[in-house]
Amino acid sequence: MDVNRGQWNSKIGFIMAAAGSAIGLGNIWRFPYVAGENGGAAFVLIYVVFVFAIGLPYMFAELSLGRATQKNPVGAIHAILPGSVWKVAGYLGVFIGIGILSFYAVIAGWTLLYIYKMIVGDPGGFGELIAEPAIVVPLFAIFIALTAFVVHKGVAEGIEKWSKILMPVFFIMLLGTIIFALTLDGASKGLTFYLHPDFSKITWSVVLAALGQAFFSLSLGMGTMITYGSYLSKDDNIVTSGISVAIFDTVIAIMAGLIIFPALFAMGEDPSSGPLLVFVVLPKLFAAMPGGLIVGAIFFILLSVAALTSTISLLEVPVSYVIDEFKMSRPKVVWIVALISFLMGIPSVLSQGASHFYSTLRIFPQSLVDGPDFLSQMSFFFGDIGLAVGAVLLSLFIGWKWTTAKASVEIENGAPGFVKIKGIWGILVKFVIPLVIFIVLLTTLGIV
Ligand code: TRP
């Protein structure tokens, strides 16, 4: 093994880093509004089933390929089948990492802005503020720089160390905020909407939205878990670690709903108000409550922290690729890749009103992407299409080319009990997972 690649120092360190990757804006910003748009509790139920029946088995596949080869996604595929075209699945992962980072860090920058706005007690003006380049460009740059700072320190000294600090802080702040939200007038109405399943709301598109959200939230489809798996040692237990990550991720998403829905109903707002929910509705609520601004500041700090441990993992995939394949030193690679991602994100950061061109530049038809802005196009291209294509290719590669038999042997190392479920796992990875994701992909593209 190449000792210079880095390795996790402890089992809990890996779990914190992987859970940190999974838990992000996807859980706190995206999950509640997607649940709100898709009928609340029934959606949540389907979501949980997908996380454990589809997402988790797929996660085992990525982790095992990473640990077996001790390589980034491109190098891992090359190590199994040298010179094959399957390498494109690896390159796709590297490219998606840079692409998602480029717009995700824009939104993460807004969370920094709202920490400040809560502190000064001024909740409004979201639309005007994100249209102001002198505000959002520096915040975006700061967020990319924070990410690069942690990643340049390395796997154990940077990613693991910071995740072990940031995740508990995040969790405590989340608990505090939930207690606050549950004491609001109207909280019970919000909870009923959120927790009482209405199965009449379940349509085909709700089911597909739940699956897409499960993959995004668990950071699957672009080799993040191949990369994080490559820093595991041979006796680590992939199964129990993966289960812990999935449980953390799901619990936190559900907990985020326990803040958002009570708050929404307390404010008399519509639960399907979409992406604006966290940045428009919640700040108003915080400002209206005694002591609310402090809770608000804490809430946006926790959102920034969650976003940071996710952007770290997005940056680490391309970084590990360049380090492994070109034998370059980590700090140099990190700052170069971060700069590329920053430049690629400029159109996104300007697309919320600052630049008319980027704000109205529609690439994909409205039937597929709601917003005409560049950020929405990026999110669709990388987050919806890219990850689905990546997940289909990677599950086919692992299932059929590397073979589930070899992957199972790798997983059983450190998790001997896996032998009991490897048959069903093999069927999932070879047939069920690629097929259902392919169906999601076709619907996302508007083909079926
Ligand atoms: N899972 C993160 C979230 O929920 C986002 C994320 C980080 C991600 N790394 C990823 C999504 C890799 C897909 C693939 O916010």
Short mmCIF file of C-alpha atoms and ligand atoms in Angstrom, two decimals:
data_model
loop_
_atom_site.label_atom_id
_atom_site.label_comp_id
_atom_site.label_asym_id
_atom_site.label_seq_id
_atom_site.Cartn_x
_atom_site.Cartn_y
_atom_site.Cartn_z
CA MET A 1 0.00 0.00 0.00
CA ASP A 2 1.11 3.52 -0.73
CA VAL A 3 1.48 5.01 2.73
CA ASN A 4 1.46 8.53 1.37
CA ARG A 5 -2.16 8.30 0.28
CA GLY A 6 -3.35 8.52 3.86
CA GLN A 7 -5.67 6.36 5.93
CA TRP A 8 -8.37 6.87 8.54
CA ASN A 9 -7.03 6.72 12.07
CA SER A 10 -10.07 5.11 13.63
CA LYS A 11 -13.37 3.47 12.83
CA ILE A 12 -15.31 6.32 14.38
CA GLY A 13 -13.19 8.79 12.40
CA PHE A 14 -14.25 7.15 9.15
CA ILE A 15 -17.90 7.08 10.21
CA MET A 16 -17.80 10.77 11.12
CA ALA A 17 -16.15 11.68 7.81
CA ALA A 18 -18.56 9.58 5.73
CA ALA A 19 -21.58 10.75 7.71
CA GLY A 20 -20.23 14.28 7.33
CA SER A 21 -20.18 13.79 3.59
CA ALA A 22 -23.69 12.40 3.55
CA ILE A 23 -25.23 14.93 5.92
CA GLY A 24 -25.38 18.28 4.19
CA LEU A 25 -27.60 20.79 2.50
CA GLY A 26 -29.32 17.72 1.06
CA ASN A 27 -30.64 16.79 4.49
CA ILE A 28 -31.51 20.16 5.93
CA TRP A 29 -32.26 22.36 2.98
CA ARG A 30 -33.41 19.90 0.29
CA PHE A 31 -35.03 17.00 2.16
CA PRO A 32 -37.70 19.04 3.97
CA TYR A 33 -38.84 20.90 0.89
CA VAL A 34 -38.85 17.81 -1.31
CA ALA A 35 -40.87 16.05 1.40
CA GLY A 36 -43.16 19.09 1.59
CA GLU A 37 -43.75 19.09 -2.16
CA ASN A 38 -44.40 15.34 -2.19
CA GLY A 39 -46.93 14.99 0.56
CA GLY A 40 -44.97 14.72 3.80
CA ALA A 41 -44.92 11.51 5.84
CA ALA A 42 -45.74 9.02 3.10
CA PHE A 43 -42.76 10.37 1.17
CA VAL A 44 -40.57 10.06 4.25
CA LEU A 45 -41.56 6.42 4.64
CA ILE A 46 -40.73 5.53 1.06
CA TYR A 47 -37.51 7.46 1.38
CA VAL A 48 -36.41 5.40 4.38
CA VAL A 49 -37.16 2.16 2.56
CA PHE A 50 -35.00 3.28 -0.40
CA VAL A 51 -32.12 4.35 1.82
CA PHE A 52 -31.86 0.89 3.36
CA ALA A 53 -33.00 -1.34 0.49
CA ILE A 54 -31.18 0.39 -2.39
CA GLY A 55 -28.82 3.10 -1.19
CA LEU A 56 -27.08 1.12 1.54
CA PRO A 57 -26.35 -2.01 -0.56
CA TYR A 58 -24.99 0.27 -3.28
CA MET A 59 -22.84 2.03 -0.69
CA PHE A 60 -21.30 -1.32 0.30
CA ALA A 61 -20.38 -1.81 -3.36
CA GLU A 62 -18.58 1.54 -3.65
CA LEU A 63 -16.81 1.13 -0.31
CA SER A 64 -15.60 -2.37 -1.15
CA LEU A 65 -14.18 -1.35 -4.53
CA GLY A 66 -12.32 1.50 -2.85
CA ARG A 67 -10.91 -0.63 -0.08
CA ALA A 68 -9.94 -3.50 -2.38
CA THR A 69 -7.97 -1.26 -4.72
CA GLN A 70 -6.90 1.52 -2.33
CA LYS A 71 -7.48 3.95 -5.17
CA ASN A 72 -9.57 6.88 -6.43
CA PRO A 73 -12.51 5.99 -8.75
CA VAL A 74 -10.46 6.13 -11.96
CA GLY A 75 -7.53 4.22 -10.48
CA ALA A 76 -9.85 1.67 -8.87
CA ILE A 77 -11.46 0.73 -12.17
CA HIS A 78 -8.07 0.64 -13.86
CA ALA A 79 -6.74 -1.67 -11.12
CA ILE A 80 -9.55 -4.15 -11.79
CA LEU A 81 -9.67 -3.96 -15.59
CA PRO A 82 -6.58 -2.18 -16.93
CA GLY A 83 -7.19 -0.11 -20.03
CA SER A 84 -10.94 -0.76 -20.28
CA VAL A 85 -13.51 1.82 -21.30
CA TRP A 86 -15.14 1.45 -17.87
CA LYS A 87 -12.66 4.06 -16.71
CA VAL A 88 -15.08 6.67 -18.03
CA ALA A 89 -17.25 5.91 -14.99
CA GLY A 90 -14.31 7.00 -12.85
CA TYR A 91 -13.63 10.13 -14.88
CA LEU A 92 -17.32 10.94 -14.69
CA GLY A 93 -17.11 10.79 -10.89
CA VAL A 94 -14.13 13.15 -10.83
CA PHE A 95 -15.91 15.57 -13.14
CA ILE A 96 -19.19 15.41 -11.18
CA GLY A 97 -17.30 16.12 -7.96
CA ILE A 98 -15.95 19.38 -9.37
CA GLY A 99 -19.33 20.18 -10.93
CA ILE A 100 -21.44 19.65 -7.81
CA LEU A 101 -18.89 21.49 -5.68
CA SER A 102 -19.10 24.48 -8.03
CA PHE A 103 -22.78 25.16 -7.32
CA TYR A 104 -23.16 23.54 -3.90
CA ALA A 105 -20.58 25.94 -2.45
CA VAL A 106 -22.60 28.86 -3.83
CA ILE A 107 -25.58 27.84 -1.69
CA ALA A 108 -23.24 27.12 1.21
CA GLY A 109 -22.01 30.71 0.85
CA TRP A 110 -25.58 31.94 1.40
CA THR A 111 -25.64 30.08 4.72
CA LEU A 112 -22.62 32.14 5.83
CA LEU A 113 -24.50 35.30 4.87
CA TYR A 114 -27.44 34.26 7.03
CA ILE A 115 -25.26 33.66 10.07
CA TYR A 116 -24.39 37.34 9.77
CA LYS A 117 -27.97 38.39 9.10
CA MET A 118 -29.25 36.60 12.15
CA ILE A 119 -26.58 38.20 14.30
CA VAL A 120 -27.55 41.68 13.10
CA GLY A 121 -31.27 40.84 13.30
CA ASP A 122 -32.24 41.47 9.70
CA PRO A 123 -34.05 38.44 8.23
CA GLY A 124 -35.30 39.73 4.88
CA GLY A 125 -34.01 40.62 1.47
CA PHE A 126 -32.94 37.18 0.29
CA GLY A 127 -33.72 37.85 -3.35
CA GLU A 128 -31.81 41.13 -3.51
CA LEU A 129 -28.85 39.85 -1.52
CA ILE A 130 -28.12 36.80 -3.63
CA ALA A 131 -28.28 39.06 -6.69
CA GLU A 132 -25.48 41.22 -5.30
CA PRO A 133 -22.13 40.01 -6.70
CA ALA A 134 -20.10 41.99 -4.17
CA ILE A 135 -21.70 39.84 -1.46
CA VAL A 136 -22.12 36.39 -2.95
CA VAL A 137 -18.87 36.06 -4.89
CA PRO A 138 -16.65 36.61 -1.81
CA LEU A 139 -18.83 34.28 0.28
CA PHE A 140 -18.57 31.59 -2.38
CA ALA A 141 -14.80 32.09 -2.50
CA ILE A 142 -14.58 31.86 1.30
CA PHE A 143 -16.50 28.60 1.31
CA ILE A 144 -14.31 27.02 -1.34
CA ALA A 145 -11.24 28.22 0.55
CA LEU A 146 -12.49 26.73 3.84
CA THR A 147 -13.05 23.43 2.05
CA ALA A 148 -9.61 23.51 0.47
CA PHE A 149 -8.02 24.37 3.81
CA VAL A 150 -9.38 21.21 5.47
CA VAL A 151 -8.67 18.95 2.49
CA HIS A 152 -5.10 20.19 2.06
CA LYS A 153 -4.29 18.96 5.57
CA GLY A 154 -4.88 15.40 4.45
CA VAL A 155 -7.12 12.45 5.19
CA ALA A 156 -6.52 11.89 8.90
CA GLU A 157 -5.18 15.31 9.91
CA GLY A 158 -7.68 17.29 7.86
CA ILE A 159 -10.87 15.47 6.89
CA GLU A 160 -11.08 13.05 9.81
CA LYS A 161 -9.96 15.48 12.49
CA TRP A 162 -12.34 18.22 11.40
CA SER A 163 -15.25 15.83 10.92
CA LYS A 164 -14.77 14.53 14.45
CA ILE A 165 -15.01 18.07 15.77
CA LEU A 166 -17.70 19.42 13.46
CA MET A 167 -20.21 16.57 13.49
CA PRO A 168 -20.85 16.52 17.27
CA VAL A 169 -21.09 20.32 17.28
CA PHE A 170 -23.55 20.08 14.44
CA PHE A 171 -25.64 17.49 16.28
CA ILE A 172 -25.89 19.45 19.51
CA MET A 173 -26.94 22.60 17.66
CA LEU A 174 -29.53 20.59 15.77
CA LEU A 175 -31.04 19.21 18.96
CA GLY A 176 -31.23 22.68 20.49
CA THR A 177 -32.96 24.05 17.43
CA ILE A 178 -35.50 21.20 17.40
CA ILE A 179 -36.44 21.84 21.01
CA PHE A 180 -37.03 25.46 20.12
CA ALA A 181 -39.16 24.57 17.09
CA LEU A 182 -41.30 22.07 18.96
CA THR A 183 -42.29 24.68 21.54
CA LEU A 184 -43.76 27.01 18.89
CA ASP A 185 -47.50 27.58 18.55
CA GLY A 186 -48.67 25.54 15.61
CA ALA A 187 -45.92 22.98 16.05
CA SER A 188 -48.43 20.16 16.39
CA LYS A 189 -50.10 20.99 13.08
CA GLY A 190 -46.71 20.88 11.42
CA LEU A 191 -45.93 17.57 13.04
CA THR A 192 -49.20 16.08 11.90
CA PHE A 193 -48.50 17.08 8.32
CA TYR A 194 -44.99 15.74 8.58
CA LEU A 195 -45.56 12.52 10.49
CA HIS A 196 -49.04 11.37 9.50
CA PRO A 197 -48.76 9.46 6.23
CA ASP A 198 -51.27 10.25 3.50
CA PHE A 199 -50.80 7.49 0.96
CA SER A 200 -53.16 9.07 -1.53
CA LYS A 201 -50.34 11.53 -2.26
CA ILE A 202 -48.03 8.81 -3.48
CA THR A 203 -47.59 8.85 -7.21
CA TRP A 204 -44.95 7.44 -9.46
CA SER A 205 -43.07 10.75 -9.47
CA VAL A 206 -43.06 10.88 -5.66
CA VAL A 207 -41.45 7.45 -5.59
CA LEU A 208 -38.77 8.54 -8.05
CA ALA A 209 -38.11 11.75 -6.15
CA ALA A 210 -37.56 9.68 -3.00
CA LEU A 211 -35.00 7.47 -4.72
CA GLY A 212 -33.12 10.40 -6.21
CA GLN A 213 -33.04 12.12 -2.85
CA ALA A 214 -31.78 8.95 -1.15
CA PHE A 215 -28.82 8.71 -3.53
CA PHE A 216 -27.94 12.38 -3.31
CA SER A 217 -28.23 12.40 0.44
CA LEU A 218 -26.00 9.36 0.92
CA SER A 219 -23.37 10.89 -1.42
CA LEU A 220 -23.65 8.02 -3.89
CA GLY A 221 -23.07 7.73 -7.61
CA MET A 222 -19.78 9.56 -8.15
CA GLY A 223 -17.26 7.49 -6.26
CA THR A 224 -17.16 9.46 -3.01
CA MET A 225 -17.52 6.19 -1.17
CA ILE A 226 -14.91 4.52 -3.39
CA THR A 227 -12.51 7.28 -2.38
CA TYR A 228 -13.44 7.25 1.31
CA GLY A 229 -13.38 3.42 1.23
CA SER A 230 -9.84 3.53 -0.14
CA TYR A 231 -8.67 5.01 3.16
CA LEU A 232 -10.11 2.09 5.16
CA SER A 233 -7.89 -0.67 6.42
CA LYS A 234 -8.53 -4.31 5.60
CA ASP A 235 -9.99 -5.21 8.97
CA ASP A 236 -12.52 -2.38 9.06
CA ASN A 237 -16.13 -3.48 8.98
CA ILE A 238 -17.75 -2.05 5.84
CA VAL A 239 -21.20 -3.31 6.77
CA THR A 240 -21.55 -1.86 10.26
CA SER A 241 -19.82 1.38 9.26
CA GLY A 242 -22.10 1.76 6.24
CA ILE A 243 -25.18 1.06 8.36
CA SER A 244 -24.09 3.70 10.88
CA VAL A 245 -23.64 6.28 8.14
CA ALA A 246 -27.07 5.51 6.64
CA ILE A 247 -28.75 5.70 10.04
CA PHE A 248 -27.08 9.01 10.92
CA ASP A 249 -27.97 10.47 7.56
CA THR A 250 -31.61 9.41 7.75
CA VAL A 251 -32.11 10.45 11.36
CA ILE A 252 -30.67 13.89 10.66
CA ALA A 253 -32.85 14.42 7.59
CA ILE A 254 -35.94 13.45 9.57
CA MET A 255 -34.84 15.70 12.44
CA ALA A 256 -34.43 18.62 10.04
CA GLY A 257 -38.11 18.19 9.22
CA LEU A 258 -38.88 18.49 12.91
CA ILE A 259 -37.50 22.03 12.77
CA ILE A 260 -38.87 23.11 9.43
CA PHE A 261 -42.48 21.89 9.53
CA PRO A 262 -43.42 23.16 12.99
CA ALA A 263 -41.83 26.48 12.03
CA LEU A 264 -43.71 26.61 8.75
CA PHE A 265 -47.07 26.00 10.28
CA ALA A 266 -46.29 28.44 13.08
CA MET A 267 -45.76 31.06 10.38
CA GLY A 268 -48.81 29.99 8.39
CA GLU A 269 -46.66 29.21 5.35
CA ASP A 270 -47.22 26.68 2.62
CA PRO A 271 -45.13 23.52 3.12
CA SER A 272 -44.55 23.29 -0.59
CA SER A 273 -42.79 26.64 -0.91
CA GLY A 274 -39.75 24.85 -2.28
CA PRO A 275 -36.10 25.85 -2.18
CA LEU A 276 -36.87 29.21 -0.57
CA LEU A 277 -38.11 27.54 2.59
CA VAL A 278 -34.88 27.63 4.55
CA PHE A 279 -33.66 31.05 3.43
CA VAL A 280 -36.91 32.99 3.42
CA VAL A 281 -39.43 31.42 5.76
CA LEU A 282 -37.18 30.36 8.61
CA PRO A 283 -35.28 33.66 9.03
CA LYS A 284 -38.62 35.51 9.30
CA LEU A 285 -39.70 33.10 11.97
CA PHE A 286 -36.47 33.42 13.92
CA ALA A 287 -36.73 37.20 13.83
CA ALA A 288 -40.30 37.11 15.11
CA MET A 289 -39.58 34.99 18.17
CA PRO A 290 -38.09 36.18 21.43
CA GLY A 291 -34.56 34.86 21.48
CA GLY A 292 -35.12 33.56 17.99
CA LEU A 293 -32.20 35.36 16.42
CA ILE A 294 -29.74 33.46 18.56
CA VAL A 295 -31.39 30.19 17.55
CA GLY A 296 -31.35 31.45 13.97
CA ALA A 297 -27.63 32.19 14.07
CA ILE A 298 -27.02 28.72 15.51
CA PHE A 299 -29.21 27.16 12.85
CA PHE A 300 -27.24 28.76 10.02
CA ILE A 301 -23.93 27.88 11.66
CA LEU A 302 -25.05 24.26 11.78
CA LEU A 303 -26.13 24.43 8.17
CA SER A 304 -22.70 25.80 7.17
CA VAL A 305 -20.97 23.07 9.14
CA ALA A 306 -23.06 20.37 7.48
CA ALA A 307 -22.33 21.87 4.07
CA LEU A 308 -18.60 22.05 4.79
CA THR A 309 -18.18 18.37 5.65
CA SER A 310 -19.98 17.64 2.36
CA THR A 311 -17.95 19.99 0.17
CA ILE A 312 -14.83 18.41 1.67
CA SER A 313 -15.87 15.04 0.26
CA LEU A 314 -16.73 16.55 -3.12
CA LEU A 315 -13.27 18.08 -3.38
CA GLU A 316 -11.51 14.94 -2.12
CA VAL A 317 -12.60 12.82 -5.11
CA PRO A 318 -10.84 14.85 -7.83
CA VAL A 319 -7.96 15.55 -5.44
CA SER A 320 -7.36 11.84 -4.75
CA TYR A 321 -7.47 11.16 -8.49
CA VAL A 322 -4.72 13.68 -9.26
CA ILE A 323 -2.59 12.64 -6.27
CA ASP A 324 -2.78 8.93 -7.16
CA GLU A 325 -2.40 9.16 -10.89
CA PHE A 326 0.04 12.06 -11.26
CA LYS A 327 1.92 11.61 -7.98
CA MET A 328 1.60 15.28 -7.15
CA SER A 329 1.75 16.67 -3.63
CA ARG A 330 -1.58 17.09 -1.88
CA PRO A 331 -1.49 20.81 -0.98
CA LYS A 332 -0.69 21.87 -4.52
CA VAL A 333 -3.40 19.67 -6.03
CA VAL A 334 -5.99 20.87 -3.55
CA TRP A 335 -5.58 24.54 -4.30
CA ILE A 336 -5.50 23.97 -8.07
CA VAL A 337 -8.68 21.86 -8.07
CA ALA A 338 -10.38 24.32 -5.73
CA LEU A 339 -9.54 27.15 -8.11
CA ILE A 340 -10.97 25.22 -11.07
CA SER A 341 -14.16 24.59 -9.15
CA PHE A 342 -14.35 28.24 -8.15
CA LEU A 343 -14.03 29.38 -11.76
CA MET A 344 -16.59 26.83 -12.88
CA GLY A 345 -18.94 28.16 -10.19
CA ILE A 346 -18.78 31.81 -11.31
CA PRO A 347 -21.73 31.48 -13.71
CA SER A 348 -23.76 29.82 -10.92
CA VAL A 349 -22.98 32.46 -8.33
CA LEU A 350 -23.95 35.19 -10.81
CA SER A 351 -27.11 33.38 -11.90
CA GLN A 352 -29.39 34.58 -9.11
CA GLY A 353 -29.92 38.05 -10.56
CA ALA A 354 -26.40 39.48 -10.76
CA SER A 355 -25.99 38.62 -14.42
CA HIS A 356 -29.07 38.74 -16.62
CA PHE A 357 -27.42 36.35 -19.05
CA TYR A 358 -26.72 33.60 -16.51
CA SER A 359 -29.96 34.20 -14.62
CA THR A 360 -32.10 33.47 -17.66
CA LEU A 361 -29.87 31.07 -19.54
CA ARG A 362 -32.04 28.02 -19.99
CA ILE A 363 -30.17 24.95 -21.22
CA PHE A 364 -32.70 22.24 -20.39
CA PRO A 365 -36.41 22.59 -21.14
CA GLN A 366 -38.74 23.82 -18.43
CA SER A 367 -40.46 20.45 -18.34
CA LEU A 368 -37.24 19.04 -16.88
CA VAL A 369 -35.81 21.93 -14.84
CA ASP A 370 -37.95 24.50 -13.05
CA GLY A 371 -35.64 27.48 -12.88
CA PRO A 372 -34.06 29.13 -15.96
CA ASP A 373 -30.93 30.12 -13.99
CA PHE A 374 -27.52 28.56 -14.48
CA LEU A 375 -27.38 27.12 -10.96
CA SER A 376 -30.56 25.13 -11.55
CA GLN A 377 -29.17 23.81 -14.83
CA MET A 378 -25.97 22.72 -13.09
CA SER A 379 -27.88 21.05 -10.30
CA PHE A 380 -29.94 19.11 -12.81
CA PHE A 381 -27.00 18.16 -15.01
CA PHE A 382 -24.60 17.07 -12.29
CA GLY A 383 -26.85 16.30 -9.34
CA ASP A 384 -29.71 14.51 -11.12
CA ILE A 385 -28.40 13.19 -14.44
CA GLY A 386 -24.72 12.84 -13.61
CA LEU A 387 -25.19 10.93 -10.37
CA ALA A 388 -27.76 8.59 -11.90
CA VAL A 389 -25.52 7.77 -14.87
CA GLY A 390 -22.60 7.33 -12.50
CA ALA A 391 -24.55 5.00 -10.22
CA VAL A 392 -25.77 2.83 -13.12
CA LEU A 393 -22.25 2.50 -14.54
CA LEU A 394 -20.57 1.86 -11.20
CA SER A 395 -23.08 -0.74 -10.07
CA LEU A 396 -22.81 -2.54 -13.42
CA PHE A 397 -19.03 -2.40 -13.27
CA ILE A 398 -18.86 -3.72 -9.72
CA GLY A 399 -21.62 -6.28 -10.24
CA TRP A 400 -20.56 -7.73 -13.60
CA LYS A 401 -16.97 -6.80 -14.35
CA TRP A 402 -15.33 -6.92 -10.97
CA THR A 403 -18.12 -9.36 -9.96
CA THR A 404 -20.17 -9.45 -6.81
CA ALA A 405 -18.33 -12.64 -5.84
CA LYS A 406 -15.04 -10.75 -5.51
CA ALA A 407 -16.70 -7.74 -3.93
CA SER A 408 -18.33 -10.04 -1.36
CA VAL A 409 -14.96 -11.51 -0.40
CA GLU A 410 -13.71 -7.97 0.15
CA ILE A 411 -16.71 -7.06 2.30
CA GLU A 412 -16.48 -10.27 4.34
CA ASN A 413 -13.03 -9.15 5.35
CA GLY A 414 -13.85 -7.44 8.62
CA ALA A 415 -17.56 -8.30 8.33
CA PRO A 416 -17.78 -12.13 8.37
CA GLY A 417 -21.55 -12.06 8.92
CA PHE A 418 -21.98 -10.60 5.43
CA VAL A 419 -21.80 -14.11 4.04
CA LYS A 420 -25.42 -14.62 5.11
CA ILE A 421 -26.76 -11.81 2.94
CA LYS A 422 -24.32 -11.88 0.06
CA GLY A 423 -26.72 -13.76 -2.22
CA ILE A 424 -29.44 -11.18 -2.02
CA TRP A 425 -26.88 -8.38 -2.07
CA GLY A 426 -25.46 -9.74 -5.30
CA ILE A 427 -28.89 -9.73 -6.93
CA LEU A 428 -29.46 -6.16 -5.81
CA VAL A 429 -26.14 -4.90 -7.18
CA LYS A 430 -26.27 -6.83 -10.45
CA PHE A 431 -29.91 -6.38 -11.38
CA VAL A 432 -32.16 -4.35 -9.13
CA ILE A 433 -30.03 -1.28 -8.45
CA PRO A 434 -28.90 -0.55 -12.02
CA LEU A 435 -32.42 -1.18 -13.28
CA VAL A 436 -34.28 1.07 -10.86
CA ILE A 437 -31.74 3.86 -11.26
CA PHE A 438 -31.94 3.54 -15.00
CA ILE A 439 -35.70 4.00 -14.73
CA VAL A 440 -35.18 7.07 -12.57
CA LEU A 441 -32.78 8.39 -15.18
CA LEU A 442 -35.25 7.92 -18.01
CA THR A 443 -37.96 9.74 -16.09
CA THR A 444 -35.59 12.54 -15.09
CA LEU A 445 -34.83 12.99 -18.77
CA GLY A 446 -38.53 13.02 -19.54
CA ILE A 447 -38.28 9.91 -21.70
CA VAL A 448 -40.84 7.82 -19.85
N1 TRP B 1 -24.81 14.20 0.48
C1 TRP B 1 -24.56 15.60 0.54
C2 TRP B 1 -25.84 16.29 1.00
O1 TRP B 1 -26.77 15.63 1.34
C3 TRP B 1 -24.05 16.18 -0.75
C4 TRP B 1 -22.90 15.42 -1.31
C5 TRP B 1 -21.63 15.41 -0.88
C6 TRP B 1 -22.95 14.53 -2.40
N2 TRP B 1 -20.88 14.55 -1.62
C7 TRP B 1 -21.67 14.01 -2.55
C8 TRP B 1 -23.97 14.12 -3.21
C9 TRP B 1 -21.42 13.07 -3.52
C10 TRP B 1 -23.71 13.18 -4.20
C11 TRP B 1 -22.45 12.65 -4.34
O2 TRP B 1 -25.92 17.48 1.01
#
